[in-house]
Amino acid sequence: MSSAEGLGAERASSGPALLQPGGIRMVRGDARRLGAHIDGCDINFALAAPHAEGVELCLYDAQGQTEAARLTLEGCTDGIWHGRLLGWARPGGELPAYGWRVHGPWDPGRGQRFNPAKLLLDPYAREVFGRYAGEEVHLGHDPRAGDTTTRADPRDNAALALKARVVADLPPPPVRPAPLDPAARIIYEMHVKGFTRLHPEVPAALRGTYAGLAHPAALAHLLRLGVTTVSLMPVSVCADESRLLALGLTNYWGYNPVAWSAPDPRYWSGTPGTSARGELRAAVDALHAAGLEVILDVVYNHTGEGDETGPCLSLRGIDNALYYHLLPDAPSRYANWTGCGNCVNLSHPLVLRTVMDSLRRWVLEYGIDGFRFDLAPVLARGGCDQGGAFLRHAPLFAAIGQDPVLNERLMIAEPWDVGPNGYQLGAFPPGWLEWNDRYRDDLRGFWLQGGAGRSRLAYRLAGSSDVFGHARRAAYTSVNFITAHDGFTLADLVSYAERHNEANGEGNRDGHSHNLSVNNGIEGETGNAAVLAARARQRRTLFAALLVSLGTPMLLAGDEIGHSQGGNNNAYCQDNETTWINWSRADLGLLDFVGTLVALRRRLHLLRSSGWWRDGPGGPGTVARWFGPDGAPLSIADWESGEAGPLGLVLLGADDASGDEARDRGEALLLLFNGAALPVTFCIPPGRWLLEIDSEKAQGIDPPEPLGRSATVAPGCLWLARAAPGTPDGPAAVDVAAEAGT
């Protein structure tokens, strides 16, 4: 049917009669709420497509199989098409599935790719039927024409198209847990499926699902570890790339969305009487009941429609020139600052509104406590006519900052993309946290490569004050991590000198090549006791360094029990034992060591200071005294040396503290770092010190051991000691001694 044919017509399918008795009536609707919303016994539909010439609503049975009617939306207000379906939400009745057919010009040279032969998924879909499997019928362009611009593909894709289902709002979440002290936050990044898919204590039917995440065995591990915040990798409905499908692989990580507000049914248990929506909500409720925050990784920078050769599933066919950044001199092509083929245009108010509504949906229906924004600079870029410049006062930042639902939620930026000036670490608004890859690289460089000097280590330990301190942002702004989903696991970081991504089907060319990793003389698995001991020590040291650093630490799920991906550092397409946490081989000794570190961080206030460290008396906050092995302050030459030399640090609670800092008064901590290849003997500052952590040892030291006037730290190890409480020659004496350089 052409863009001019059939508009205004009402058509029933050849299948069963209409879903509701008495015929179908649609009147003009309400443009104020986009998507499908139940209003009494009626359903209001609205779609933003200002360049369209006409919009049809296609209704299906509740299973999304049989088309019951095709209705024209007569109302169009300020570019929003709307209609009100009367009497279709009666109590006890089934709610329909639906899709859009959008009419307008096929004119890729002007940026538009309207094709009413394609049934399109609502950007506001909250529940989705079907699974995109890469079928050619979903292409908006006719592949037989030889390019993506000549003509529209005439084949109807409805039988295989993704469809949304009208759903009622979930009830409001239970009372939100008491706000967490942001300086006390410890993030645990996990994949919903990978976390429990092989967990022996989770029932088989629930493994790898939202319900599995809520199981007491899963919660028990999180509580045993002591983290405060679970960061879920994307759970929105996503599309698998055609290349992966051809190889029999899937996009396991989920960074390729097609429905921003719909939980992916891949992680639903299928338990009768439940749904993906309800099961995810129950999981969040269970995490909250256990005292944990829940952060959601969201991908608003691009969609699974890819570049101009990709499928026409939703936004491309609804209003391509509205939703995407197009190249000014070639509007048939997309800006690609994401490396994923397209970029969503949040500089347009209607697109920004769509994203803001999605964020609010996750908060209001699921109780999500915050968001981690994938490739966040894309979300703050101006249009291509502005060169795609990163805007420090971008509309998204302003909208979130004034939104009463969102402005108290946690916002975390992944502060880089592949566009112009795409590295924006430190450029996000006050109140936002940022993933800090400089921390990752400098800690790896110091402890594993010996190529990061003491000054770089000190800056990272001090919350990357060189990046975030000048803008008066909070000291916990830096999200510190050694590993994340993207890259080696911690076990692999110390077991592989090279990536091993052959299973991804790209000839081992994908993934990071600059990993700053080591194999300790043997690549991969080994039974060599000395190599295994070295790897274990390195893991303990890196964990210890992470958890004593100023900032917000983030752990990668599975690292605490030694999970390996066999050297794959880009396992985005490995939905198998490569990425599923192997609980049967859990290193419980490492788990206990990490749990001890987490407990120390939560108990010792100086390890989670809310203010920046300072180097002298006067004013509130923690005093940091840096020194060399001889106990004296380091020289300029020592600081500027590029070698991973030994370094000592005393942290002191302020004597003149008040308010929140009063808890730090009288505390003192001693930290010794030996990144050298040989043992180093340190002169211990005056005072009575009790050693609690030596990363050479596989366990925390209990009871703590008193230190003498000197101590020898093994190569590649970290010590943590605290001042014995209630001693007259404790912290005050340390302060004077350190200031005097003795």
Short mmCIF file of C-alpha atoms in Angstrom, two decimals, residues 166-631:
data_model
loop_
_atom_site.label_atom_id
_atom_site.label_comp_id
_atom_site.label_asym_id
_atom_site.label_seq_id
_atom_site.Cartn_x
_atom_site.Cartn_y
_atom_site.Cartn_z
CA VAL A 166 -0.45 -2.49 25.93
CA VAL A 167 0.18 -2.94 29.65
CA ALA A 168 -1.12 -1.40 32.83
CA ASP A 169 1.28 0.53 35.04
CA LEU A 170 2.97 -1.49 37.74
CA PRO A 171 2.01 -0.40 41.26
CA PRO A 172 4.33 2.14 42.86
CA PRO A 173 7.47 0.57 44.33
CA PRO A 174 7.67 0.04 48.06
CA VAL A 175 9.25 2.80 50.08
CA ARG A 176 12.72 3.48 48.75
CA PRO A 177 15.53 2.49 51.12
CA ALA A 178 17.17 5.27 53.11
CA PRO A 179 19.61 7.24 50.93
CA LEU A 180 23.12 5.87 50.98
CA ASP A 181 26.06 7.98 52.08
CA PRO A 182 27.61 8.52 48.63
CA ALA A 183 31.11 8.29 50.05
CA ALA A 184 30.30 4.79 51.34
CA ARG A 185 29.13 3.41 47.99
CA ILE A 186 30.78 0.25 46.62
CA ILE A 187 29.50 -0.74 43.17
CA TYR A 188 29.26 -4.30 41.86
CA GLU A 189 28.80 -4.53 38.08
CA MET A 190 26.98 -7.65 36.91
CA HIS A 191 25.13 -9.26 34.03
CA VAL A 192 21.68 -10.52 35.04
CA LYS A 193 22.08 -13.84 33.23
CA GLY A 194 25.77 -14.43 33.83
CA PHE A 195 25.54 -13.93 37.57
CA THR A 196 23.30 -16.93 38.30
CA ARG A 197 23.29 -19.05 35.13
CA LEU A 198 25.65 -21.60 36.75
CA HIS A 199 24.85 -20.94 40.41
CA PRO A 200 24.33 -24.35 42.03
CA GLU A 201 22.11 -23.03 44.84
CA VAL A 202 19.66 -21.27 42.52
CA PRO A 203 16.91 -23.58 41.18
CA ALA A 204 17.60 -24.61 37.59
CA ALA A 205 14.40 -22.98 36.30
CA LEU A 206 15.48 -19.62 37.71
CA ARG A 207 19.15 -19.57 36.78
CA GLY A 208 20.12 -16.68 34.54
CA THR A 209 16.85 -14.82 35.10
CA TYR A 210 15.50 -11.80 36.92
CA ALA A 211 13.99 -14.24 39.43
CA GLY A 212 17.39 -15.87 39.88
CA LEU A 213 18.86 -12.51 40.82
CA ALA A 214 16.24 -12.23 43.57
CA HIS A 215 16.92 -15.73 44.92
CA PRO A 216 18.24 -15.85 48.52
CA ALA A 217 21.45 -17.57 47.38
CA ALA A 218 22.26 -14.70 45.00
CA LEU A 219 21.45 -12.09 47.63
CA ALA A 220 23.53 -13.96 50.21
CA HIS A 221 26.64 -13.67 48.07
CA LEU A 222 26.20 -9.92 47.67
CA LEU A 223 25.68 -9.49 51.38
CA ARG A 224 28.66 -11.68 52.21
CA LEU A 225 30.82 -9.59 49.93
CA GLY A 226 29.51 -6.36 51.48
CA VAL A 227 28.91 -4.22 48.41
CA THR A 228 26.27 -1.49 48.60
CA THR A 229 25.18 -1.06 44.99
CA VAL A 230 24.39 -3.46 42.17
CA SER A 231 24.97 -2.08 38.66
CA LEU A 232 23.03 -4.15 36.15
CA MET A 233 24.26 -4.32 32.57
CA PRO A 234 21.54 -3.42 30.02
CA VAL A 235 18.22 -5.22 30.40
CA SER A 236 16.28 -3.42 27.65
CA VAL A 237 15.10 -5.39 24.63
CA CYS A 238 17.97 -5.45 22.14
CA ALA A 239 18.67 -6.68 18.63
CA ASP A 240 21.47 -9.04 17.66
CA GLU A 241 23.66 -7.75 14.84
CA SER A 242 23.34 -9.60 11.55
CA ARG A 243 27.03 -10.47 11.57
CA LEU A 244 26.66 -12.21 14.93
CA LEU A 245 23.53 -14.04 13.86
CA ALA A 246 25.34 -15.38 10.81
CA LEU A 247 28.00 -16.79 13.14
CA GLY A 248 25.47 -18.32 15.51
CA LEU A 249 26.27 -15.73 18.19
CA THR A 250 24.22 -13.14 20.04
CA ASN A 251 24.77 -9.71 21.56
CA TYR A 252 25.10 -11.03 25.10
CA TRP A 253 25.98 -7.69 26.72
CA GLY A 254 22.84 -6.05 25.34
CA TYR A 255 24.33 -2.75 24.16
CA ASN A 256 22.17 -2.67 21.02
CA PRO A 257 18.68 -1.58 22.13
CA VAL A 258 15.45 -1.45 20.17
CA ALA A 259 13.04 -0.76 23.07
CA TRP A 260 14.49 1.48 25.75
CA SER A 261 11.76 0.92 28.34
CA ALA A 262 10.97 -2.79 27.96
CA PRO A 263 12.78 -5.47 30.00
CA ASP A 264 14.24 -8.12 27.74
CA PRO A 265 12.25 -11.38 27.98
CA ARG A 266 15.50 -13.30 27.48
CA TYR A 267 16.01 -12.92 31.23
CA TRP A 268 12.48 -13.92 32.21
CA SER A 269 12.02 -17.32 33.81
CA GLY A 270 8.74 -17.95 31.98
CA THR A 271 7.07 -18.94 35.23
CA PRO A 272 3.30 -19.05 34.65
CA GLY A 273 1.48 -16.04 35.99
CA THR A 274 4.57 -13.82 35.77
CA SER A 275 6.06 -11.49 33.18
CA ALA A 276 9.48 -10.03 32.46
CA ARG A 277 8.24 -6.70 33.83
CA GLY A 278 6.93 -8.15 37.04
CA GLU A 279 9.93 -10.39 37.56
CA LEU A 280 12.43 -7.54 37.11
CA ARG A 281 10.43 -5.38 39.49
CA ALA A 282 10.42 -8.21 42.06
CA ALA A 283 14.20 -8.54 41.71
CA VAL A 284 14.71 -4.83 42.35
CA ASP A 285 12.38 -5.04 45.33
CA ALA A 286 14.37 -7.99 46.71
CA LEU A 287 17.67 -6.15 46.29
CA HIS A 288 16.19 -3.13 48.03
CA ALA A 289 14.89 -5.29 50.86
CA ALA A 290 18.45 -6.57 51.30
CA GLY A 291 19.64 -2.96 51.65
CA LEU A 292 21.21 -2.68 48.21
CA GLU A 293 20.95 0.10 45.63
CA VAL A 294 20.19 -0.83 42.03
CA ILE A 295 21.75 1.04 39.09
CA LEU A 296 20.76 0.32 35.50
CA ASP A 297 23.13 0.56 32.54
CA VAL A 298 21.21 2.39 29.80
CA VAL A 299 22.02 2.86 26.11
CA TYR A 300 20.40 5.97 24.64
CA ASN A 301 23.31 6.89 22.38
CA HIS A 302 22.34 4.57 19.49
CA THR A 303 19.85 1.87 18.55
CA GLY A 304 20.00 -1.63 17.11
CA GLU A 305 18.95 -0.36 13.67
CA GLY A 306 22.62 0.26 12.87
CA ASP A 307 23.81 2.20 9.84
CA GLU A 308 21.97 2.76 6.54
CA THR A 309 22.34 -0.93 5.65
CA GLY A 310 20.57 -2.05 8.82
CA PRO A 311 16.95 -3.02 9.50
CA CYS A 312 13.94 -0.74 9.79
CA LEU A 313 12.53 -1.77 13.17
CA SER A 314 11.37 1.43 14.85
CA LEU A 315 12.85 4.95 14.81
CA ARG A 316 14.21 4.69 11.26
CA GLY A 317 10.74 4.16 9.82
CA ILE A 318 8.91 6.46 12.25
CA ASP A 319 10.89 9.63 11.50
CA ASN A 320 14.49 9.00 10.55
CA ALA A 321 15.49 12.66 10.27
CA LEU A 322 14.05 13.43 13.71
CA TYR A 323 15.54 10.66 15.81
CA TYR A 324 19.03 10.32 14.35
CA HIS A 325 22.02 12.54 13.64
CA LEU A 326 22.44 12.53 9.84
CA LEU A 327 25.45 13.78 7.91
CA PRO A 328 24.64 17.28 6.51
CA ASP A 329 26.33 16.65 3.17
CA ALA A 330 24.95 13.10 2.87
CA PRO A 331 21.63 12.78 4.77
CA SER A 332 21.21 9.20 3.62
CA ARG A 333 24.03 8.33 6.01
CA TYR A 334 24.39 8.56 9.76
CA ALA A 335 26.84 10.23 12.08
CA ASN A 336 28.67 7.40 13.82
CA TRP A 337 30.19 8.78 17.01
CA THR A 338 29.25 5.52 18.72
CA GLY A 339 30.97 3.08 16.40
CA CYS A 340 27.63 1.25 16.23
CA GLY A 341 26.31 2.78 13.00
CA ASN A 342 24.06 5.58 14.24
CA CYS A 343 23.65 8.23 16.94
CA VAL A 344 20.40 9.28 18.60
CA ASN A 345 19.70 13.01 18.31
CA LEU A 346 19.01 14.20 21.85
CA SER A 347 19.40 17.80 20.74
CA HIS A 348 15.79 17.64 19.47
CA PRO A 349 13.14 18.25 22.18
CA LEU A 350 10.90 15.34 21.12
CA VAL A 351 13.79 12.89 21.21
CA LEU A 352 14.98 14.26 24.54
CA ARG A 353 11.43 13.85 25.82
CA THR A 354 11.44 10.20 24.76
CA VAL A 355 14.64 9.53 26.69
CA MET A 356 13.50 11.44 29.76
CA ASP A 357 10.21 9.54 29.81
CA SER A 358 12.12 6.27 29.59
CA LEU A 359 14.35 7.21 32.55
CA ARG A 360 11.33 8.15 34.62
CA ARG A 361 9.66 4.88 33.67
CA TRP A 362 12.55 2.87 35.11
CA VAL A 363 12.38 4.87 38.33
CA LEU A 364 8.63 5.05 38.82
CA GLU A 365 7.75 1.48 37.81
CA TYR A 366 10.83 -0.45 38.85
CA GLY A 367 12.35 1.68 41.61
CA ILE A 368 15.73 2.02 39.89
CA ASP A 369 18.09 4.16 42.02
CA GLY A 370 20.34 5.47 39.28
CA PHE A 371 21.77 5.04 35.82
CA ARG A 372 25.07 4.40 34.12
CA PHE A 373 25.02 6.06 30.67
CA ASP A 374 26.84 4.17 27.94
CA LEU A 375 28.99 6.40 25.67
CA ALA A 376 27.63 9.44 27.49
CA PRO A 377 29.31 12.19 25.38
CA VAL A 378 27.01 11.25 22.48
CA LEU A 379 24.04 12.26 24.63
CA ALA A 380 25.48 15.74 25.02
CA ARG A 381 26.49 16.43 21.43
CA GLY A 382 24.97 19.15 19.32
CA GLY A 383 23.81 18.49 15.79
CA CYS A 384 26.04 17.75 12.85
CA ASP A 385 25.67 21.38 11.80
CA GLN A 386 27.58 22.18 15.00
CA GLY A 387 30.19 19.58 14.23
CA GLY A 388 28.71 17.31 16.86
CA ALA A 389 30.44 19.36 19.56
CA PHE A 390 30.22 18.15 23.15
CA LEU A 391 28.05 20.61 25.08
CA ARG A 392 28.91 20.98 28.76
CA HIS A 393 25.43 22.43 29.34
CA ALA A 394 23.62 19.99 27.09
CA PRO A 395 19.81 19.77 27.17
CA LEU A 396 19.93 16.32 28.78
CA PHE A 397 21.98 17.57 31.72
CA ALA A 398 19.62 20.49 32.26
CA ALA A 399 16.54 18.29 31.96
CA ILE A 400 17.80 15.74 34.50
CA GLY A 401 18.96 18.48 36.86
CA GLN A 402 15.51 20.02 37.14
CA ASP A 403 13.42 16.86 36.97
CA PRO A 404 11.83 16.08 40.37
CA VAL A 405 11.90 12.33 39.71
CA LEU A 406 15.47 12.12 38.44
CA ASN A 407 17.47 14.88 40.08
CA GLU A 408 18.03 12.90 43.28
CA ARG A 409 18.98 9.68 41.52
CA LEU A 410 22.55 8.61 40.87
CA MET A 411 23.91 9.48 37.42
CA ILE A 412 27.13 7.89 36.14
CA ALA A 413 28.77 8.71 32.81
CA GLU A 414 30.96 6.55 30.66
CA PRO A 415 32.81 9.70 29.58
CA TRP A 416 34.07 8.76 26.15
CA ASP A 417 32.88 7.93 22.64
CA VAL A 418 34.58 7.67 19.23
CA GLY A 419 33.45 11.09 17.96
CA PRO A 420 35.44 14.35 17.73
CA ASN A 421 36.97 15.24 21.09
CA GLY A 422 35.29 12.13 22.38
CA TYR A 423 37.33 11.82 25.59
CA GLN A 424 35.48 13.92 28.16
CA LEU A 425 36.67 12.59 31.52
CA GLY A 426 36.00 15.30 34.10
CA ALA A 427 33.59 17.30 31.90
CA PHE A 428 30.25 16.12 33.28
CA PRO A 429 28.05 18.15 35.64
CA PRO A 430 28.54 18.34 39.41
CA GLY A 431 26.69 15.49 41.05
CA TRP A 432 27.46 13.04 38.23
CA LEU A 433 29.98 10.25 38.76
CA GLU A 434 32.31 9.18 35.95
CA TRP A 435 34.00 5.93 35.02
CA ASN A 436 37.73 6.65 35.32
CA ASP A 437 39.90 4.72 32.87
CA ARG A 438 42.98 6.68 33.97
CA TYR A 439 42.60 5.03 37.34
CA ARG A 440 42.40 1.62 35.66
CA ASP A 441 45.45 2.17 33.49
CA ASP A 442 47.65 3.81 36.12
CA LEU A 443 46.92 1.16 38.74
CA ARG A 444 47.63 -1.59 36.22
CA GLY A 445 50.74 0.25 35.06
CA PHE A 446 52.10 0.65 38.60
CA TRP A 447 51.41 -2.82 39.94
CA LEU A 448 51.79 -4.98 36.84
CA GLN A 449 54.09 -3.12 34.45
CA GLY A 450 56.31 -1.00 36.67
CA GLY A 451 55.76 1.81 34.18
CA ALA A 452 53.57 4.18 36.17
CA GLY A 453 55.45 6.36 38.62
CA ARG A 454 54.61 7.36 42.17
CA SER A 455 52.99 10.64 41.19
CA ARG A 456 50.48 8.89 38.95
CA LEU A 457 49.71 6.34 41.65
CA ALA A 458 49.27 9.10 44.23
CA TYR A 459 46.85 11.05 42.05
CA ARG A 460 44.72 7.95 41.48
CA LEU A 461 44.77 6.99 45.16
CA ALA A 462 43.69 10.56 45.95
CA GLY A 463 40.51 10.29 43.89
CA SER A 464 42.10 11.65 40.70
CA SER A 465 42.10 15.13 42.17
CA ASP A 466 44.00 16.30 39.09
CA VAL A 467 40.88 15.49 37.04
CA PHE A 468 37.98 16.25 39.36
CA GLY A 469 39.28 18.40 42.22
CA HIS A 470 39.55 21.73 40.39
CA ALA A 471 35.82 21.90 39.62
CA ARG A 472 34.88 21.54 43.31
CA ARG A 473 33.19 18.25 42.59
CA ALA A 474 32.83 15.67 45.34
CA ALA A 475 35.77 13.41 46.12
CA TYR A 476 33.70 10.34 45.29
CA THR A 477 33.09 11.53 41.70
CA SER A 478 35.67 9.13 40.29
CA VAL A 479 34.36 5.60 39.74
CA ASN A 480 37.56 3.66 40.30
CA PHE A 481 37.91 0.25 38.69
CA ILE A 482 40.62 -2.21 37.74
CA THR A 483 38.33 -4.28 35.52
CA ALA A 484 34.85 -3.89 34.04
CA HIS A 485 32.66 -5.89 31.67
CA ASP A 486 34.65 -4.45 28.74
CA GLY A 487 38.09 -6.03 28.97
CA PHE A 488 39.87 -8.77 30.87
CA THR A 489 38.54 -10.17 34.11
CA LEU A 490 40.94 -9.72 37.01
CA ALA A 491 42.03 -13.36 36.83
CA ASP A 492 42.81 -12.98 33.13
CA LEU A 493 44.56 -9.65 33.66
CA VAL A 494 47.34 -11.48 35.53
CA SER A 495 47.22 -14.65 33.39
CA TYR A 496 47.31 -13.42 29.78
CA ALA A 497 49.73 -11.07 28.08
CA GLU A 498 47.60 -11.07 24.92
CA ARG A 499 43.88 -11.16 24.16
CA HIS A 500 42.35 -14.41 22.97
CA ASN A 501 39.13 -13.43 21.20
CA GLU A 502 39.12 -15.98 18.40
CA ALA A 503 35.66 -17.22 19.36
CA ASN A 504 34.21 -13.80 18.47
CA GLY A 505 34.72 -14.46 14.78
CA GLU A 506 36.81 -11.38 13.99
CA GLY A 507 40.22 -12.99 13.66
CA ASN A 508 41.23 -11.84 17.16
CA ARG A 509 41.29 -8.25 15.94
CA ASP A 510 38.52 -6.99 18.23
CA GLY A 511 38.91 -5.85 21.82
CA HIS A 512 41.61 -3.77 23.47
CA SER A 513 45.18 -4.36 22.42
CA HIS A 514 46.64 -2.14 25.18
CA ASN A 515 45.70 -4.10 28.28
CA LEU A 516 48.67 -3.53 30.60
CA SER A 517 48.30 -7.18 31.54
CA VAL A 518 50.88 -9.84 32.47
CA ASN A 519 50.99 -13.62 32.31
CA ASN A 520 53.75 -14.16 34.90
CA GLY A 521 55.73 -16.29 32.46
CA ILE A 522 53.02 -18.67 31.26
CA GLU A 523 50.10 -17.73 29.01
CA GLY A 524 46.80 -18.90 30.45
CA GLU A 525 46.04 -21.82 32.71
CA THR A 526 48.89 -23.57 34.48
CA GLY A 527 49.65 -25.83 37.39
CA ASN A 528 52.92 -24.06 38.19
CA ALA A 529 52.72 -23.25 41.90
CA ALA A 530 55.03 -20.23 41.75
CA VAL A 531 53.11 -18.66 38.87
CA LEU A 532 49.79 -19.27 40.59
CA ALA A 533 51.11 -17.70 43.81
CA ALA A 534 52.29 -14.61 41.93
CA ARG A 535 48.93 -14.22 40.21
CA ALA A 536 47.06 -14.59 43.49
CA ARG A 537 49.25 -11.96 45.14
CA GLN A 538 48.69 -9.54 42.26
CA ARG A 539 44.92 -9.97 42.47
CA ARG A 540 44.96 -9.31 46.21
CA THR A 541 47.14 -6.25 45.79
CA LEU A 542 44.95 -4.77 43.08
CA PHE A 543 41.83 -5.36 45.14
CA ALA A 544 43.50 -3.75 48.16
CA ALA A 545 44.63 -0.72 46.17
CA LEU A 546 41.14 -0.27 44.76
CA LEU A 547 39.46 -0.38 48.15
CA VAL A 548 41.85 2.04 49.89
CA SER A 549 41.59 4.68 47.14
CA LEU A 550 39.57 7.85 47.51
CA GLY A 551 36.56 7.75 45.18
CA THR A 552 33.85 5.19 44.43
CA PRO A 553 35.21 1.66 43.95
CA MET A 554 33.60 -0.66 41.40
CA LEU A 555 34.09 -4.42 41.32
CA LEU A 556 33.35 -6.67 38.35
CA ALA A 557 31.11 -9.60 39.25
CA GLY A 558 33.10 -12.81 39.44
CA ASP A 559 36.48 -11.19 40.04
CA GLU A 560 36.13 -11.82 43.77
CA ILE A 561 36.01 -15.59 43.16
CA GLY A 562 38.59 -15.73 40.35
CA HIS A 563 36.31 -16.06 37.30
CA SER A 564 38.19 -16.37 33.98
CA GLN A 565 37.00 -15.79 30.42
CA GLY A 566 39.90 -17.73 28.98
CA GLY A 567 41.68 -14.57 27.89
CA ASN A 568 38.72 -13.13 25.94
CA ASN A 569 38.75 -9.39 26.61
CA ASN A 570 35.72 -8.55 24.46
CA ALA A 571 33.19 -11.24 25.36
CA TYR A 572 30.17 -9.20 24.26
CA CYS A 573 28.92 -12.05 22.04
CA GLN A 574 29.69 -15.01 24.27
CA ASP A 575 26.45 -16.16 25.90
CA ASN A 576 27.99 -19.34 27.28
CA GLU A 577 30.38 -20.66 29.92
CA THR A 578 32.92 -18.05 28.86
CA THR A 579 30.95 -15.29 30.53
CA TRP A 580 28.71 -17.15 32.97
CA ILE A 581 30.32 -16.99 36.40
CA ASN A 582 31.79 -20.38 37.24
CA TRP A 583 30.74 -20.88 40.85
CA SER A 584 32.05 -24.45 40.91
CA ARG A 585 35.62 -23.14 40.70
CA ALA A 586 35.13 -20.26 43.12
CA ASP A 587 38.23 -19.14 44.98
CA LEU A 588 36.63 -18.81 48.41
CA GLY A 589 39.87 -17.64 49.98
CA LEU A 590 39.96 -14.66 47.61
CA LEU A 591 36.29 -14.00 48.35
CA ASP A 592 37.06 -13.84 52.07
CA PHE A 593 40.04 -11.54 51.46
CA VAL A 594 37.93 -9.13 49.38
CA GLY A 595 35.14 -9.29 51.94
CA THR A 596 37.65 -8.31 54.62
CA LEU A 597 38.79 -5.33 52.55
CA VAL A 598 35.20 -4.22 51.93
CA ALA A 599 34.41 -4.51 55.64
CA LEU A 600 37.49 -2.43 56.49
CA ARG A 601 36.47 0.25 54.03
CA ARG A 602 33.00 0.39 55.52
CA ARG A 603 34.39 0.48 59.08
CA LEU A 604 37.29 2.91 58.64
CA HIS A 605 35.90 6.32 57.81
CA LEU A 606 39.19 7.60 56.43
CA LEU A 607 38.89 5.14 53.54
CA ARG A 608 35.61 6.72 52.47
CA SER A 609 36.18 10.38 53.11
CA SER A 610 33.64 12.72 51.51
CA GLY A 611 36.20 15.50 51.11
CA TRP A 612 39.46 15.82 49.22
CA TRP A 613 42.70 14.99 50.97
CA ARG A 614 44.85 17.95 51.95
CA ASP A 615 48.55 18.19 52.72
CA GLY A 616 48.62 20.51 55.72
CA PRO A 617 46.78 21.65 58.85
CA GLY A 618 43.82 23.99 58.79
CA GLY A 619 40.32 23.26 57.60
CA PRO A 620 38.26 20.10 57.65
CA GLY A 621 39.09 16.93 55.80
CA THR A 622 41.66 14.19 55.72
CA VAL A 623 45.36 15.06 55.88
CA ALA A 624 47.56 12.98 53.56
CA ARG A 625 51.29 12.64 54.32
CA TRP A 626 53.36 10.99 51.58
CA PHE A 627 56.85 9.66 52.32
CA GLY A 628 59.58 7.41 51.01
CA PRO A 629 61.06 4.24 52.52
CA ASP A 630 63.35 6.34 54.74
CA GLY A 631 60.34 8.08 56.29
#
